[in-house]
Amino acid sequence: MFRSTAIFFAAVLLFACQNGSASKPPVAATPAADNSQADKSQKTTPFEAERAFAHVKAQVEFGPRPAGSAAIEKTREYLVKELKSYGLTPVLDEFTETTPRGKVKFKNVIAEIPGETPGTIIISSHYDTKEFKEFKFVGANDGGSSTGILLELARVMAADKQKRKFTYQFIFFDGEEAFCAEWSQCLNGKDNTYGSRHHVAKLKKEKQTDRVKAMILLDMVGDKDLTIPREETSSAWLVSAIWGTAQELGHRKQFPNRPFSIGDDDHMPFLRAGIPAVDVIDFEYGDGPEDNSYWHTAEDTLDKISSQSLKIVGDVILLSLPKIEAQIR
Ligand SMILES: [Zn+2]
């Protein structure tokens, strides 16, 4: 995922100034409020925190996993093996793109649970990690966390044999990260989101964009100090469904109601194609609130990840789906 720290905090400040904290106070839920809300719902799901965490650990143990590397191939084999063990039939969508490193082969991994209609809801993550020559970047949070959650979501939903109206696709995007140091530094800004751009181009070519009713993107969602504000480039109805569910479950602290804008990520090619999409992203990945000093550094390691955070995100997504489905005509 992208964003320069400077732009990020300038934007946050600008937004705060424009909106005025008097009219929209930041929501700081007290623990008491959280508990009472949780007591009201007490909704649980079969999402297993420890399974999701084990997936993050396995990815970290493969080491740095940039697109085209031997380690991402191992990661892909792991994803495929897991998905097959859930009774799914993952498909590898392979494509080659010119990058600042020359021609690189990418593979999106797609697993599908067919519904009664072709109308499709995509849940997604990128599984590559950003390449750094200067240090070992293992991407526990950035790449690892969302991919671990996505695997566990696929397991839970595949095991649930209820008839589904909508078809679900779990898409693991390759090549989200830029090869160049900065997101938009190379290839006229196109040195990033290779997998998601490829997928949307394919949908367009096959005249299938109308089939996709919603796209949910998870990115950097395993931080112990989980803070996922409402992402403002995302489709408002999807944001309402997900953040509304989080609040009903008592996770207002982790899904605060304040706005945030990421700028660019794998959801953007979908939005640009007119497909509703939402980015569930915790960009405050560092030492305390509004600090992202672990992002794209050697600090993005497994000790920063909490299985409880993975479970919160997994539960919120699972329990948001009925709300999302109800709003699709
Ligand atoms: Zn990243």
mmCIF file of C-alpha atoms in Angstrom, residues 25-236:
data_model
loop_
_atom_site.group_PDB
_atom_site.id
_atom_site.type_symbol
_atom_site.label_atom_id
_atom_site.label_comp_id
_atom_site.label_asym_id
_atom_site.label_seq_id
_atom_site.Cartn_x
_atom_site.Cartn_y
_atom_site.Cartn_z
ATOM 1 C CA PRO A 25 -15.472 15.237 17.479
ATOM 2 C CA PRO A 26 -13.140 12.274 17.185
ATOM 3 C CA VAL A 27 -14.914 9.239 18.540
ATOM 4 C CA ALA A 28 -13.020 7.966 21.554
ATOM 5 C CA ALA A 29 -15.054 5.109 22.907
ATOM 6 C CA THR A 30 -14.513 4.364 26.551
ATOM 7 C CA PRO A 31 -13.869 0.769 27.529
ATOM 8 C CA ALA A 32 -17.230 0.797 29.305
ATOM 9 C CA ALA A 33 -19.055 1.788 26.128
ATOM 10 C CA ASP A 34 -17.208 -0.917 24.230
ATOM 11 C CA ASN A 35 -18.199 -3.568 26.726
ATOM 12 C CA SER A 36 -21.845 -2.639 26.831
ATOM 13 C CA GLN A 37 -22.019 -2.743 23.036
ATOM 14 C CA ALA A 38 -20.292 -6.081 22.951
ATOM 15 C CA ASP A 39 -22.729 -7.435 25.539
ATOM 16 C CA LYS A 40 -25.643 -6.445 23.345
ATOM 17 C CA SER A 41 -24.506 -8.358 20.306
ATOM 18 C CA GLN A 42 -22.196 -11.142 21.504
ATOM 19 C CA LYS A 43 -21.907 -12.301 17.938
ATOM 20 C CA THR A 44 -19.222 -14.814 17.340
ATOM 21 C CA THR A 45 -18.018 -16.434 14.165
ATOM 22 C CA PRO A 46 -15.997 -19.581 13.453
ATOM 23 C CA PHE A 47 -13.041 -17.385 12.406
ATOM 24 C CA GLU A 48 -10.039 -18.764 14.286
ATOM 25 C CA ALA A 49 -7.510 -16.157 15.364
ATOM 26 C CA GLU A 50 -4.714 -18.689 15.768
ATOM 27 C CA ARG A 51 -5.154 -20.101 12.279
ATOM 28 C CA ALA A 52 -4.944 -16.615 10.770
ATOM 29 C CA PHE A 53 -1.873 -15.856 12.871
ATOM 30 C CA ALA A 54 -0.207 -19.091 11.765
ATOM 31 C CA HIS A 55 -0.681 -18.012 8.133
ATOM 32 C CA VAL A 56 1.021 -14.696 8.855
ATOM 33 C CA LYS A 57 3.888 -16.517 10.575
ATOM 34 C CA ALA A 58 4.283 -18.933 7.669
ATOM 35 C CA GLN A 59 4.530 -16.062 5.197
ATOM 36 C CA VAL A 60 7.089 -14.211 7.328
ATOM 37 C CA GLU A 61 9.157 -17.393 7.466
ATOM 38 C CA PHE A 62 9.312 -17.446 3.656
ATOM 39 C CA GLY A 63 11.232 -14.167 3.986
ATOM 40 C CA PRO A 64 10.891 -11.140 1.678
ATOM 41 C CA ARG A 65 8.311 -11.968 -1.011
ATOM 42 C CA PRO A 66 8.532 -9.451 -3.863
ATOM 43 C CA ALA A 67 6.743 -10.203 -7.139
ATOM 44 C CA GLY A 68 8.795 -12.554 -9.283
ATOM 45 C CA SER A 69 10.885 -13.891 -6.378
ATOM 46 C CA ALA A 70 11.420 -17.515 -5.365
ATOM 47 C CA ALA A 71 9.863 -16.734 -1.971
ATOM 48 C CA ILE A 72 6.611 -15.475 -3.472
ATOM 49 C CA GLU A 73 6.421 -18.724 -5.460
ATOM 50 C CA LYS A 74 6.632 -20.619 -2.158
ATOM 51 C CA THR A 75 3.991 -18.334 -0.676
ATOM 52 C CA ARG A 76 1.750 -19.017 -3.647
ATOM 53 C CA GLU A 77 2.196 -22.765 -3.239
ATOM 54 C CA TYR A 78 1.221 -22.337 0.411
ATOM 55 C CA LEU A 79 -1.923 -20.375 -0.533
ATOM 56 C CA VAL A 80 -2.931 -22.959 -3.129
ATOM 57 C CA LYS A 81 -2.365 -25.873 -0.763
ATOM 58 C CA GLU A 82 -4.403 -24.198 1.982
ATOM 59 C CA LEU A 83 -7.272 -23.257 -0.344
ATOM 60 C CA LYS A 84 -7.410 -26.807 -1.721
ATOM 61 C CA SER A 85 -7.531 -28.175 1.818
ATOM 62 C CA TYR A 86 -10.717 -26.125 2.326
ATOM 63 C CA GLY A 87 -12.300 -27.904 -0.645
ATOM 64 C CA LEU A 88 -11.798 -24.920 -2.963
ATOM 65 C CA THR A 89 -10.280 -24.981 -6.444
ATOM 66 C CA PRO A 90 -7.883 -22.057 -6.687
ATOM 67 C CA VAL A 91 -7.071 -20.695 -10.140
ATOM 68 C CA LEU A 92 -3.782 -18.983 -10.968
ATOM 69 C CA ASP A 93 -4.206 -16.047 -13.311
ATOM 70 C CA GLU A 94 -0.736 -15.547 -14.754
ATOM 71 C CA PHE A 95 0.338 -12.474 -16.683
ATOM 72 C CA THR A 96 3.545 -10.686 -17.612
ATOM 73 C CA GLU A 97 4.122 -6.958 -17.301
ATOM 74 C CA THR A 98 7.007 -4.656 -18.039
ATOM 75 C CA THR A 99 8.309 -3.240 -14.776
ATOM 76 C CA PRO A 100 11.322 -1.171 -13.729
ATOM 77 C CA ARG A 101 13.000 -4.617 -13.242
ATOM 78 C CA GLY A 102 12.177 -5.674 -16.795
ATOM 79 C CA LYS A 103 9.545 -8.272 -17.654
ATOM 80 C CA VAL A 104 8.073 -9.849 -14.520
ATOM 81 C CA LYS A 105 5.657 -12.765 -14.314
ATOM 82 C CA PHE A 106 2.792 -12.175 -11.875
ATOM 83 C CA LYS A 107 0.115 -14.549 -10.659
ATOM 84 C CA ASN A 108 -3.142 -13.614 -8.976
ATOM 85 C CA VAL A 109 -4.586 -16.469 -6.944
ATOM 86 C CA ILE A 110 -8.383 -16.710 -7.138
ATOM 87 C CA ALA A 111 -10.670 -19.070 -5.244
ATOM 88 C CA GLU A 112 -14.412 -19.015 -5.747
ATOM 89 C CA ILE A 113 -17.486 -20.155 -3.867
ATOM 90 C CA PRO A 114 -20.294 -20.173 -6.425
ATOM 91 C CA GLY A 115 -23.603 -18.647 -5.391
ATOM 92 C CA GLU A 116 -27.103 -18.959 -6.824
ATOM 93 C CA THR A 117 -26.441 -15.934 -9.032
ATOM 94 C CA PRO A 118 -23.336 -14.847 -10.962
ATOM 95 C CA GLY A 119 -23.352 -11.569 -8.987
ATOM 96 C CA THR A 120 -19.979 -11.565 -7.265
ATOM 97 C CA ILE A 121 -18.528 -10.155 -4.067
ATOM 98 C CA ILE A 122 -14.735 -10.050 -4.018
ATOM 99 C CA ILE A 123 -12.725 -10.174 -0.795
ATOM 100 C CA SER A 124 -9.046 -9.485 -1.403
ATOM 101 C CA SER A 125 -5.505 -8.856 -0.218
ATOM 102 C CA HIS A 126 -2.093 -8.447 -1.822
ATOM 103 C CA TYR A 127 0.382 -11.202 -1.016
ATOM 104 C CA ASP A 128 3.586 -9.692 -2.378
ATOM 105 C CA THR A 129 5.900 -7.631 -0.180
ATOM 106 C CA LYS A 130 7.815 -4.538 -1.119
ATOM 107 C CA GLU A 131 11.369 -5.141 -2.274
ATOM 108 C CA PHE A 132 14.131 -3.482 -0.273
ATOM 109 C CA LYS A 133 17.815 -4.008 -0.926
ATOM 110 C CA GLU A 134 18.979 -2.133 2.185
ATOM 111 C CA PHE A 135 17.280 -4.334 4.778
ATOM 112 C CA LYS A 136 15.242 -7.498 5.169
ATOM 113 C CA PHE A 137 11.591 -6.625 4.753
ATOM 114 C CA VAL A 138 9.287 -9.483 5.785
ATOM 115 C CA GLY A 139 5.959 -7.605 5.635
ATOM 116 C CA ALA A 140 4.239 -9.231 8.604
ATOM 117 C CA ASN A 141 1.570 -6.552 8.471
ATOM 118 C CA ASP A 142 1.986 -5.214 4.924
ATOM 119 C CA GLY A 143 1.070 -8.208 2.868
ATOM 120 C CA GLY A 144 1.119 -10.878 5.580
ATOM 121 C CA SER A 145 -1.758 -9.923 7.880
ATOM 122 C CA SER A 146 -4.442 -9.381 5.250
ATOM 123 C CA THR A 147 -3.392 -12.541 3.400
ATOM 124 C CA GLY A 148 -3.644 -14.578 6.621
ATOM 125 C CA ILE A 149 -7.122 -13.211 7.293
ATOM 126 C CA LEU A 150 -8.218 -13.853 3.717
ATOM 127 C CA LEU A 151 -7.178 -17.514 3.943
ATOM 128 C CA GLU A 152 -9.104 -17.955 7.174
ATOM 129 C CA LEU A 153 -12.161 -16.196 5.704
ATOM 130 C CA ALA A 154 -12.004 -18.591 2.753
ATOM 131 C CA ARG A 155 -11.824 -21.585 5.105
ATOM 132 C CA VAL A 156 -14.763 -20.424 7.227
ATOM 133 C CA MET A 157 -16.964 -19.564 4.259
ATOM 134 C CA ALA A 158 -16.116 -22.764 2.383
ATOM 135 C CA ALA A 159 -17.035 -24.803 5.464
ATOM 136 C CA ASP A 160 -20.388 -23.043 5.797
ATOM 137 C CA LYS A 161 -22.627 -24.961 3.419
ATOM 138 C CA GLN A 162 -25.506 -22.465 3.474
ATOM 139 C CA LYS A 163 -26.891 -21.542 0.056
ATOM 140 C CA ARG A 164 -25.496 -18.186 -0.933
ATOM 141 C CA LYS A 165 -27.249 -15.805 -3.262
ATOM 142 C CA PHE A 166 -23.960 -14.240 -4.364
ATOM 143 C CA THR A 167 -20.791 -15.806 -5.677
ATOM 144 C CA TYR A 168 -17.745 -15.076 -3.522
ATOM 145 C CA GLN A 169 -14.247 -14.689 -4.870
ATOM 146 C CA PHE A 170 -11.174 -14.595 -2.671
ATOM 147 C CA ILE A 171 -8.474 -12.840 -4.651
ATOM 148 C CA PHE A 172 -4.837 -12.743 -3.594
ATOM 149 C CA PHE A 173 -3.284 -10.009 -5.722
ATOM 150 C CA ASP A 174 0.316 -10.177 -6.849
ATOM 151 C CA GLY A 175 2.421 -7.061 -7.432
ATOM 152 C CA GLU A 176 0.657 -4.456 -5.359
ATOM 153 C CA GLU A 177 3.940 -2.887 -4.289
ATOM 154 C CA ALA A 178 6.028 -0.600 -6.478
ATOM 155 C CA PHE A 179 9.472 -1.861 -7.514
ATOM 156 C CA CYS A 180 10.840 1.695 -7.386
ATOM 157 C CA ALA A 181 11.270 3.284 -3.971
ATOM 158 C CA GLU A 182 8.262 5.573 -4.305
ATOM 159 C CA TRP A 183 4.761 4.548 -5.299
ATOM 160 C CA SER A 184 4.447 6.767 -8.370
ATOM 161 C CA GLN A 185 8.103 7.248 -9.168
ATOM 162 C CA CYS A 186 8.307 4.996 -12.250
ATOM 163 C CA LEU A 187 6.309 4.056 -15.358
ATOM 164 C CA ASN A 188 4.175 7.199 -15.222
ATOM 165 C CA GLY A 189 2.727 6.132 -11.892
ATOM 166 C CA LYS A 190 1.920 2.586 -13.052
ATOM 167 C CA ASP A 191 4.649 0.773 -11.138
ATOM 168 C CA ASN A 192 2.169 -0.589 -8.574
ATOM 169 C CA THR A 193 -1.151 -2.474 -8.215
ATOM 170 C CA TYR A 194 -0.150 -4.781 -11.096
ATOM 171 C CA GLY A 195 -2.467 -7.582 -9.964
ATOM 172 C CA SER A 196 -5.586 -5.527 -9.333
ATOM 173 C CA ARG A 197 -5.154 -3.498 -12.522
ATOM 174 C CA HIS A 198 -4.734 -6.706 -14.487
ATOM 175 C CA HIS A 199 -7.855 -8.208 -12.919
ATOM 176 C CA VAL A 200 -10.010 -5.185 -13.722
ATOM 177 C CA ALA A 201 -8.634 -4.984 -17.280
ATOM 178 C CA LYS A 202 -9.597 -8.632 -17.708
ATOM 179 C CA LEU A 203 -13.108 -8.012 -16.343
ATOM 180 C CA LYS A 204 -13.486 -5.146 -18.799
ATOM 181 C CA LYS A 205 -12.205 -7.181 -21.732
ATOM 182 C CA GLU A 206 -14.619 -9.993 -20.904
ATOM 183 C CA LYS A 207 -17.432 -7.493 -20.266
ATOM 184 C CA GLN A 208 -17.786 -8.847 -16.727
ATOM 185 C CA THR A 209 -17.473 -5.656 -14.670
ATOM 186 C CA ASP A 210 -21.236 -5.534 -14.044
ATOM 187 C CA ARG A 211 -21.030 -8.971 -12.474
ATOM 188 C CA VAL A 212 -18.915 -7.665 -9.584
ATOM 189 C CA LYS A 213 -21.237 -6.078 -7.050
ATOM 190 C CA ALA A 214 -18.692 -5.225 -4.358
ATOM 191 C CA MET A 215 -14.960 -5.449 -3.718
ATOM 192 C CA ILE A 216 -13.536 -5.545 -0.204
ATOM 193 C CA LEU A 217 -9.807 -4.974 0.167
ATOM 194 C CA LEU A 218 -7.875 -5.782 3.328
ATOM 195 C CA ASP A 219 -4.421 -4.228 3.761
ATOM 196 C CA MET A 220 -2.250 -3.862 6.882
ATOM 197 C CA VAL A 221 -4.837 -5.203 9.306
ATOM 198 C CA GLY A 222 -2.889 -7.116 11.953
ATOM 199 C CA ASP A 223 -1.332 -4.414 14.120
ATOM 200 C CA LYS A 224 -1.626 -4.970 17.886
ATOM 201 C CA ASP A 225 -2.735 -1.366 18.070
ATOM 202 C CA LEU A 226 -5.453 -1.796 15.460
ATOM 203 C CA THR A 227 -6.890 1.490 14.163
ATOM 204 C CA ILE A 228 -8.880 1.473 10.936
ATOM 205 C CA PRO A 229 -10.560 4.792 10.250
ATOM 206 C CA ARG A 230 -13.226 5.165 7.528
ATOM 207 C CA GLU A 231 -11.450 5.229 4.189
ATOM 208 C CA GLU A 232 -12.926 8.089 2.237
ATOM 209 C CA THR A 233 -12.083 7.128 -1.342
ATOM 210 C CA SER A 234 -14.114 3.938 -0.760
ATOM 211 C CA SER A 235 -17.794 3.494 -1.650
ATOM 212 C CA ALA A 236 -19.813 5.066 1.162
#
